[in-house]
XYZ file of N, CA and C in Angstrom:
606
model
N -91.360 -51.072 -43.632
C -90.546 -52.000 -42.851
C -89.101 -51.960 -43.325
N -88.968 -51.910 -44.659
C -87.598 -51.883 -45.192
C -86.869 -50.624 -44.728
N -87.596 -49.528 -44.674
C -86.976 -48.263 -44.226
C -86.554 -48.348 -42.768
N -87.397 -49.009 -41.928
C -87.071 -49.170 -40.510
C -85.867 -50.077 -40.335
N -85.808 -51.158 -41.107
C -84.640 -52.060 -41.052
C -83.381 -51.338 -41.496
N -83.504 -50.547 -42.537
C -82.346 -49.800 -43.046
C -81.872 -48.801 -41.985
N -82.853 -48.163 -41.294
C -82.504 -47.194 -40.258
C -81.817 -47.885 -39.086
N -82.345 -49.055 -38.687
C -81.720 -49.827 -37.604
C -80.298 -50.240 -37.985
N -80.147 -50.671 -39.223
C -78.833 -51.108 -39.703
C -77.867 -49.939 -39.691
N -78.365 -48.790 -40.126
C -77.520 -47.597 -40.170
C -77.146 -47.164 -38.757
N -78.097 -47.210 -37.815
C -77.821 -46.866 -36.416
C -76.776 -47.823 -35.822
N -76.902 -49.100 -36.149
C -75.951 -50.086 -35.644
C -74.551 -49.785 -36.172
N -74.471 -49.464 -37.467
C -73.163 -49.130 -38.066
C -72.576 -47.880 -37.401
N -73.442 -46.889 -37.148
C -72.976 -45.656 -36.510
C -72.510 -45.930 -35.080
N -73.221 -46.805 -34.369
C -72.812 -47.175 -33.009
C -71.441 -47.830 -33.026
N -71.248 -48.738 -33.970
C -69.954 -49.411 -34.083
C -68.847 -48.411 -34.422
N -69.160 -47.489 -35.319
C -68.165 -46.470 -35.694
C -67.814 -45.613 -34.487
N -68.835 -45.195 -33.718
C -68.581 -44.386 -32.523
C -67.812 -45.183 -31.476
N -68.132 -46.457 -31.334
C -67.419 -47.308 -30.384
C -65.943 -47.406 -30.768
N -65.694 -47.573 -32.074
C -64.309 -47.642 -32.555
C -63.574 -46.321 -32.268
N -64.264 -45.182 -32.575
C -63.652 -43.876 -32.338
C -63.383 -43.684 -30.843
N -64.332 -44.119 -30.014
C -64.179 -43.997 -28.569
C -62.962 -44.806 -28.110
N -62.803 -46.005 -28.648
C -61.653 -46.844 -28.283
C -60.343 -46.177 -28.697
N -60.326 -45.610 -29.912
C -59.119 -44.933 -30.410
C -58.779 -43.745 -29.521
N -59.795 -42.952 -29.188
C -59.577 -41.760 -28.358
C -59.129 -42.175 -26.956
N -59.743 -43.219 -26.402
C -59.342 -43.700 -25.074
C -57.874 -44.138 -25.090
N -57.496 -44.832 -26.163
C -56.111 -45.292 -26.294
C -55.157 -44.105 -26.420
N -55.529 -43.113 -27.247
C -54.687 -41.925 -27.412
C -54.580 -41.154 -26.100
N -55.709 -41.066 -25.376
C -55.714 -40.369 -24.096
C -54.770 -41.074 -23.114
N -54.823 -42.393 -23.085
C -53.945 -43.177 -22.212
C -52.483 -42.954 -22.598
N -52.187 -42.976 -23.893
C -50.816 -42.777 -24.373
C -50.329 -41.379 -24.004
N -51.181 -40.375 -24.152
C -50.803 -39.002 -23.795
C -50.542 -38.880 -22.296
N -51.381 -39.517 -21.490
C -51.177 -39.468 -20.046
C -49.857 -40.144 -19.654
N -49.536 -41.249 -20.315
C -48.250 -41.916 -20.051
C -47.087 -41.013 -20.445
N -47.241 -40.315 -21.573
C -46.185 -39.398 -22.022
C -46.021 -38.253 -21.027
N -47.124 -37.717 -20.511
C -47.061 -36.642 -19.518
C -46.353 -37.146 -18.252
N -46.714 -38.339 -17.794
C -46.081 -38.920 -16.601
C -44.588 -39.118 -16.820
N -44.229 -39.621 -17.994
C -42.816 -39.826 -18.324
C -42.059 -38.500 -18.317
N -42.678 -37.471 -18.891
C -42.044 -36.144 -18.908
C -41.909 -35.580 -17.505
N -42.922 -35.789 -16.672
C -42.847 -35.294 -15.290
C -41.717 -35.983 -14.534
N -41.514 -37.275 -14.779
C -40.389 -37.988 -14.162
C -39.051 -37.423 -14.659
N -38.974 -37.147 -15.959
C -37.747 -36.578 -16.530
C -37.487 -35.189 -15.948
N -38.536 -34.391 -15.784
C -38.400 -33.054 -15.191
C -37.882 -33.168 -13.761
N -38.417 -34.102 -13.015
C -37.973 -34.315 -11.635
C -36.481 -34.706 -11.595
N -36.082 -35.615 -12.501
C -34.670 -36.027 -12.572
C -33.775 -34.847 -12.935
N -34.209 -34.047 -13.908
C -33.411 -32.885 -14.326
C -33.291 -31.887 -13.183
N -34.387 -31.678 -12.461
C -34.366 -30.755 -11.329
C -33.375 -31.236 -10.258
N -33.383 -32.552 -9.972
C -32.430 -33.123 -8.999
C -30.992 -32.926 -9.472
N -30.762 -33.134 -10.788
C -29.428 -32.955 -11.352
C -28.981 -31.499 -11.203
N -29.901 -30.567 -11.437
C -29.579 -29.138 -11.293
C -29.207 -28.825 -9.842
N -29.955 -29.379 -8.893
C -29.650 -29.142 -7.477
C -28.264 -29.676 -7.118
N -27.926 -30.877 -7.621
C -26.601 -31.446 -7.347
C -25.503 -30.576 -7.957
N -25.735 -30.095 -9.183
C -24.749 -29.249 -9.852
C -24.559 -27.938 -9.090
N -25.657 -27.332 -8.630
C -25.557 -26.085 -7.871
C -24.801 -26.298 -6.558
N -25.036 -27.436 -5.914
C -24.316 -27.758 -4.677
C -22.824 -27.918 -4.965
N -22.510 -28.606 -6.050
C -21.113 -28.796 -6.446
C -20.442 -27.455 -6.761
N -21.178 -26.549 -7.424
C -20.645 -25.212 -7.717
C -20.338 -24.464 -6.418
N -21.239 -24.564 -5.461
C -21.032 -23.891 -4.175
C -19.779 -24.436 -3.475
N -19.610 -25.759 -3.505
C -18.435 -26.380 -2.877
C -17.145 -25.936 -3.568
N -17.176 -25.847 -4.896
C -15.998 -25.391 -5.632
C -15.668 -23.936 -5.306
N -16.694 -23.099 -5.185
C -16.478 -21.703 -4.792
C -15.805 -21.628 -3.422
N -16.271 -22.453 -2.492
C -15.676 -22.463 -1.157
C -14.215 -22.916 -1.205
N -13.944 -23.960 -2.005
C -12.556 -24.441 -2.121
C -11.655 -23.357 -2.713
N -12.153 -22.660 -3.732
C -11.361 -21.582 -4.353
C -11.072 -20.494 -3.320
N -12.081 -20.134 -2.508
C -11.876 -19.131 -1.456
C -10.810 -19.598 -0.461
N -10.872 -20.885 -0.075
C -9.876 -21.423 0.862
C -8.474 -21.378 0.250
N -8.361 -21.779 -1.022
C -7.051 -21.745 -1.686
C -6.533 -20.315 -1.811
N -7.431 -19.362 -2.085
C -6.982 -17.971 -2.206
C -6.521 -17.426 -0.857
N -7.202 -17.795 0.226
C -6.767 -17.390 1.569
C -5.397 -17.984 1.884
N -5.235 -19.271 1.551
C -3.941 -19.925 1.766
C -2.860 -19.258 0.932
N -3.189 -18.889 -0.293
C -2.228 -18.227 -1.177
C -1.773 -16.890 -0.587
N -2.715 -16.117 -0.039
C -2.371 -14.833 0.582
C -1.473 -15.053 1.796
N -1.821 -16.065 2.606
C -1.010 -16.379 3.783
C 0.406 -16.788 3.371
N 0.507 -17.660 2.368
C 1.821 -18.107 1.898
C 2.631 -16.941 1.337
N 1.973 -16.042 0.628
C 2.663 -14.881 0.066
C 3.271 -14.027 1.181
N 2.494 -13.822 2.259
C 3.005 -13.060 3.405
C 4.179 -13.747 4.068
N 4.086 -15.064 4.221
C 5.189 -15.822 4.837
C 6.428 -15.799 3.943
N 6.228 -15.851 2.636
C 7.365 -15.796 1.704
C 8.074 -14.449 1.828
N 7.287 -13.357 1.871
C 7.892 -12.021 2.003
C 8.678 -11.901 3.306
N 8.099 -12.393 4.400
C 8.769 -12.338 5.703
C 10.047 -13.169 5.680
N 9.966 -14.353 5.092
C 11.139 -15.240 5.012
C 12.235 -14.615 4.150
N 11.825 -13.980 3.054
C 12.794 -13.330 2.167
C 13.540 -12.221 2.920
N 12.798 -11.437 3.713
C 13.427 -10.355 4.485
C 14.423 -10.926 5.493
N 14.072 -12.054 6.103
C 14.976 -12.694 7.067
C 16.235 -13.187 6.368
N 16.075 -13.773 5.193
C 17.241 -14.268 4.432
C 18.138 -13.102 4.027
N 17.546 -12.005 3.593
C 18.345 -10.829 3.211
C 19.117 -10.287 4.406
N 18.470 -10.273 5.580
C 19.138 -9.835 6.803
C 20.286 -10.776 7.140
N 20.034 -12.062 6.990
C 21.076 -13.074 7.224
C 22.262 -12.854 6.292
N 21.946 -12.660 4.996
C 23.028 -12.456 4.014
C 23.805 -11.176 4.312
N 23.102 -10.143 4.734
C 23.783 -8.893 5.075
C 24.723 -9.115 6.245
N 24.313 -9.927 7.209
C 25.162 -10.217 8.368
C 26.373 -11.049 7.968
N 26.152 -12.059 7.169
C 27.244 -12.963 6.774
C 28.272 -12.227 5.920
N 27.796 -11.418 4.970
C 28.713 -10.782 4.027
C 29.030 -9.329 4.403
N 28.824 -8.998 5.685
C 29.102 -7.631 6.101
C 30.599 -7.341 6.017
N 30.890 -6.068 5.923
C 32.294 -5.664 5.842
C 32.990 -6.020 7.132
N 34.194 -6.423 7.031
C 34.957 -6.765 8.214
C 34.704 -8.172 8.684
N 33.967 -8.954 7.923
C 33.702 -10.333 8.304
C 34.906 -11.173 7.905
N 35.652 -11.563 8.886
C 36.899 -12.279 8.595
C 36.794 -13.759 8.932
N 35.623 -14.214 9.365
C 35.491 -15.611 9.785
C 35.251 -16.582 8.633
N 34.812 -16.081 7.489
C 34.478 -16.973 6.374
C 35.471 -16.774 5.247
N 35.854 -17.884 4.619
C 36.777 -17.790 3.481
C 35.996 -17.554 2.196
N 36.680 -17.627 1.073
C 36.057 -17.367 -0.231
C 34.955 -18.351 -0.586
N 34.981 -19.552 -0.020
C 33.965 -20.574 -0.293
C 32.808 -20.515 0.706
N 32.758 -19.466 1.509
C 31.725 -19.275 2.515
C 31.774 -20.352 3.594
N 32.989 -20.896 3.850
C 33.191 -21.868 4.924
C 33.824 -21.155 6.103
N 33.489 -21.619 7.294
C 34.013 -21.021 8.514
C 35.511 -21.312 8.608
N 36.325 -20.258 8.711
C 37.783 -20.406 8.805
C 38.243 -19.726 10.091
N 38.381 -20.530 11.161
C 38.732 -20.004 12.485
C 40.128 -19.391 12.477
N 41.088 -20.056 11.840
C 42.471 -19.566 11.811
C 42.524 -18.202 11.129
N 41.869 -18.086 9.991
C 41.828 -16.801 9.268
C 41.205 -15.735 10.139
N 40.146 -16.089 10.873
C 39.488 -15.136 11.755
C 40.393 -14.663 12.872
N 41.170 -15.578 13.469
C 42.064 -15.204 14.560
C 43.189 -14.299 14.074
N 43.683 -14.604 12.885
C 44.800 -13.826 12.357
C 44.338 -12.429 11.964
N 43.220 -12.356 11.263
C 42.788 -11.084 10.705
C 41.982 -10.225 11.672
N 41.488 -10.795 12.750
C 40.649 -10.034 13.670
C 41.488 -9.319 14.714
N 41.039 -8.117 15.057
C 41.719 -7.352 16.106
C 41.061 -7.599 17.458
N 39.970 -8.382 17.473
C 39.251 -8.664 18.718
C 39.970 -9.730 19.530
N 39.599 -9.813 20.824
C 40.174 -10.833 21.697
C 39.631 -12.202 21.304
N 40.269 -13.215 21.846
C 39.862 -14.594 21.532
C 38.455 -14.866 22.051
N 38.096 -14.298 23.215
C 36.742 -14.499 23.755
C 35.686 -13.901 22.822
N 35.945 -12.661 22.400
C 35.002 -12.007 21.487
C 34.921 -12.787 20.185
N 36.104 -13.218 19.724
C 36.154 -13.976 18.471
C 35.410 -15.303 18.599
N 35.544 -15.998 19.729
C 34.851 -17.284 19.899
C 33.334 -17.079 19.971
N 32.909 -15.984 20.617
C 31.478 -15.675 20.649
C 30.970 -15.363 19.237
N 31.777 -14.636 18.488
C 31.405 -14.300 17.109
C 31.322 -15.560 16.254
N 32.275 -16.480 16.471
C 32.269 -17.747 15.722
C 30.993 -18.535 16.042
N 30.666 -18.616 17.337
C 29.467 -19.344 17.745
C 28.214 -18.697 17.130
N 28.134 -17.369 17.241
C 26.982 -16.648 16.701
C 26.852 -16.861 15.199
N 27.957 -16.711 14.481
C 27.893 -16.822 13.024
C 27.682 -18.266 12.581
N 28.139 -19.219 13.369
C 27.859 -20.629 13.057
C 26.359 -20.902 13.166
N 25.764 -20.351 14.248
C 24.316 -20.516 14.422
C 23.552 -19.824 13.299
N 23.992 -18.605 12.967
C 23.342 -17.858 11.884
C 23.472 -18.624 10.576
N 24.638 -19.242 10.360
C 24.858 -20.010 9.127
C 23.884 -21.191 9.040
N 23.733 -21.911 10.159
C 22.810 -23.060 10.185
C 21.367 -22.574 10.010
N 21.002 -21.540 10.760
C 19.637 -21.006 10.652
C 19.378 -20.454 9.250
N 20.406 -19.843 8.664
C 20.256 -19.296 7.319
C 19.887 -20.378 6.319
N 20.512 -21.535 6.432
C 20.189 -22.642 5.538
C 18.757 -23.114 5.759
N 18.331 -23.112 7.038
C 16.951 -23.506 7.335
C 15.966 -22.516 6.714
N 16.323 -21.215 6.788
C 15.449 -20.201 6.186
C 15.367 -20.375 4.671
N 16.497 -20.701 4.073
C 16.512 -20.913 2.616
C 15.653 -22.127 2.258
N 15.801 -23.211 3.034
C 14.990 -24.408 2.785
C 13.501 -24.120 2.974
N 13.187 -23.357 4.035
C 11.786 -23.005 4.276
C 11.252 -22.116 3.153
N 12.091 -21.220 2.673
C 11.690 -20.339 1.568
C 11.344 -21.167 0.330
N 12.205 -22.133 0.014
C 11.940 -23.000 -1.138
C 10.625 -23.758 -0.959
N 10.405 -24.265 0.252
C 9.176 -25.014 0.529
C 7.943 -24.110 0.393
N 8.043 -22.879 0.906
C 6.918 -21.943 0.809
C 6.610 -21.595 -0.640
N 7.650 -21.354 -1.429
C 7.446 -21.020 -2.841
C 6.800 -22.199 -3.568
N 7.255 -23.414 -3.249
C 6.667 -24.608 -3.864
C 5.183 -24.737 -3.486
N 4.867 -24.534 -2.201
C 3.464 -24.595 -1.755
C 2.621 -23.505 -2.416
N 3.194 -22.317 -2.547
C 2.483 -21.205 -3.181
C 2.156 -21.545 -4.643
N 3.138 -22.132 -5.347
C 2.928 -22.517 -6.753
C 1.844 -23.593 -6.855
N 1.898 -24.590 -5.973
C 0.889 -25.666 -5.998
C -0.513 -25.103 -5.729
N -0.593 -24.174 -4.776
C -1.881 -23.557 -4.463
C -2.413 -22.784 -5.661
N -1.530 -22.046 -6.332
C -1.945 -21.289 -7.524
C -2.457 -22.246 -8.608
N -1.800 -23.390 -8.770
C -2.246 -24.393 -9.756
C -3.624 -24.945 -9.376
N -3.832 -25.212 -8.078
C -5.128 -25.735 -7.635
C -6.236 -24.710 -7.890
N -5.922 -23.430 -7.647
C -6.913 -22.378 -7.896
C -7.297 -22.373 -9.376
N -6.285 -22.446 -10.253
C -6.571 -22.446 -11.701
C -7.401 -23.667 -12.103
N -7.049 -24.838 -11.554
C -7.797 -26.064 -11.879
C -9.255 -25.948 -11.423
N -9.447 -25.486 -10.182
C -10.803 -25.354 -9.645
C -11.611 -24.330 -10.445
N -10.964 -23.234 -10.854
C -11.677 -22.221 -11.646
C -12.076 -22.768 -13.014
N -11.200 -23.591 -13.621
C -11.539 -24.208 -14.914
C -12.729 -25.159 -14.746
N -12.693 -25.980 -13.681
C -13.802 -26.906 -13.418
C -15.085 -26.136 -13.128
N -14.958 -25.029 -12.414
C -16.120 -24.198 -12.092
C -16.755 -23.646 -13.364
N -15.930 -23.182 -14.295
C -16.453 -22.657 -15.569
C -17.191 -23.740 -16.346
N -16.583 -24.938 -16.407
C -17.224 -26.054 -17.121
C -18.570 -26.402 -16.482
N -18.575 -26.404 -15.140
C -19.803 -26.795 -14.441
C -20.892 -25.732 -14.604
N -20.502 -24.462 -14.694
C -21.490 -23.398 -14.925
C -22.141 -23.566 -16.298
N -21.333 -23.928 -17.310
C -21.895 -24.188 -18.644
C -22.857 -25.372 -18.599
N -22.458 -26.413 -17.867
C -23.310 -27.593 -17.716
C -24.634 -27.218 -17.046
N -24.561 -26.370 -16.024
C -25.770 -25.936 -15.322
C -26.707 -25.181 -16.265
N -26.152 -24.326 -17.120
C -26.989 -23.592 -18.083
C -27.703 -24.557 -19.029
N -26.966 -25.578 -19.505
C -27.581 -26.573 -20.395
C -28.679 -27.342 -19.673
N -28.430 -27.682 -18.401
C -29.441 -28.402 -17.630
C -30.702 -27.555 -17.464
N -30.516 -26.258 -17.228
C -31.679 -25.366 -17.078
C -32.435 -25.238 -18.397
N -31.707 -25.201 -19.515
C -32.370 -25.162 -20.831
C -33.177 -26.436 -21.057
N -32.586 -27.580 -20.677
C -33.279 -28.867 -20.812
C -34.552 -28.870 -19.974
N -34.453 -28.355 -18.741
C -35.616 -28.300 -17.855
C -36.727 -27.435 -18.460
N -36.355 -26.289 -19.015
C -37.359 -25.400 -19.632
C -38.028 -26.094 -20.818
N -37.234 -26.791 -21.649
C -37.791 -27.503 -22.807
C -38.733 -28.614 -22.355
N -38.337 -29.340 -21.298
C -39.200 -30.415 -20.790
C -40.515 -29.859 -20.251
N -40.453 -28.724 -19.571
C -41.682 -28.118 -19.044
C -42.598 -27.667 -20.179
N -42.011 -27.106 -21.228
C -42.807 -26.692 -22.393
C -43.475 -27.899 -23.052
N -42.724 -28.997 -23.191
C -43.288 -30.215 -23.787
C -44.440 -30.747 -22.934
N -44.240 -30.729 -21.615
C -45.300 -31.215 -20.730
C -46.565 -30.373 -20.886
N -46.388 -29.042 -20.933
C -47.548 -28.157 -21.075
C -48.271 -28.413 -22.392
N -47.499 -28.614 -23.469
C -48.105 -28.896 -24.775
C -48.893 -30.204 -24.724
N -48.310 -31.217 -24.079
C -49.009 -32.499 -23.949
C -50.266 -32.367 -23.091
N -50.170 -31.576 -22.025
C -51.355 -31.363 -21.184
C -52.460 -30.675 -21.983
N -52.088 -29.709 -22.825
C -53.078 -29.036 -23.667
C -53.739 -30.017 -24.632
N -52.915 -30.880 -25.246
C -53.459 -31.892 -26.173
C -54.368 -32.856 -25.416
N -53.927 -33.256 -24.212
C -54.721 -34.188 -23.409
C -56.076 -33.588 -23.049
N -56.074 -32.302 -22.686
C -57.348 -31.643 -22.375
C -58.267 -31.626 -23.594
N -57.680 -31.380 -24.757
C -58.455 -31.404 -25.996
C -59.025 -32.781 -26.258
N -58.225 -33.816 -26.003
C -58.682 -35.187 -26.204
C -59.797 -35.538 -25.217
N -59.676 -35.050 -23.967
C -60.725 -35.313 -22.988
C -62.041 -34.651 -23.396
N -61.928 -33.427 -23.920
C -63.154 -32.726 -24.378
C -63.777 -33.500 -25.533
N -62.925 -33.984 -26.453
C -63.420 -34.773 -27.583
C -64.057 -36.052 -27.091
N -63.396 -36.695 -26.097
C -63.909 -37.922 -25.527
C -65.282 -37.689 -24.879
N -65.358 -36.576 -24.131
C -66.634 -36.245 -23.464
C -67.736 -35.985 -24.483
N -67.368 -35.288 -25.579
C -68.397 -34.986 -26.583
C -68.874 -36.276 -27.247
N -67.956 -37.243 -27.461
C -68.394 -38.540 -28.009
C -69.297 -39.247 -27.037
């Protein structure tokens, strides 16, 4: 009888020990599952962040392309404007130009005295050169504006390229983070499977 009581007592102790182990394993399994869920949420967030970064990179690439197209257009307009200004200057400072004094001001009296042309021809020349003088100033002003726009565009291209480089580095770090999170999740899933097998064996 004593042996049977001792055996019953021992079985009861073993049942309690197994119950305790089962509770511990159930708790660990629950904690591991929560950790896996948390990691999956973090992976999803990182993936969304990567998608936003890639979209931002694409937009920056498009902006850089637009600025470079504008830069090429401005460069062509600057060259054309420069040629027009040179033509204007050649006309104004051509040999035999007696209408302008040393200060580049229109001097009608000097033109009449020094010119061998008739007054009609001279008046037409005065009108033409007055118009050329006014237009020449407009060309110079436009040239300055084009050069200023070209410089601003070049600065924007440099700024966008710097931001693009920074964002590419950020994207690489985000991808590294995503890979690390996936590895952690897989490791946790492996541990969880081991815990489930242990739980089942208990």
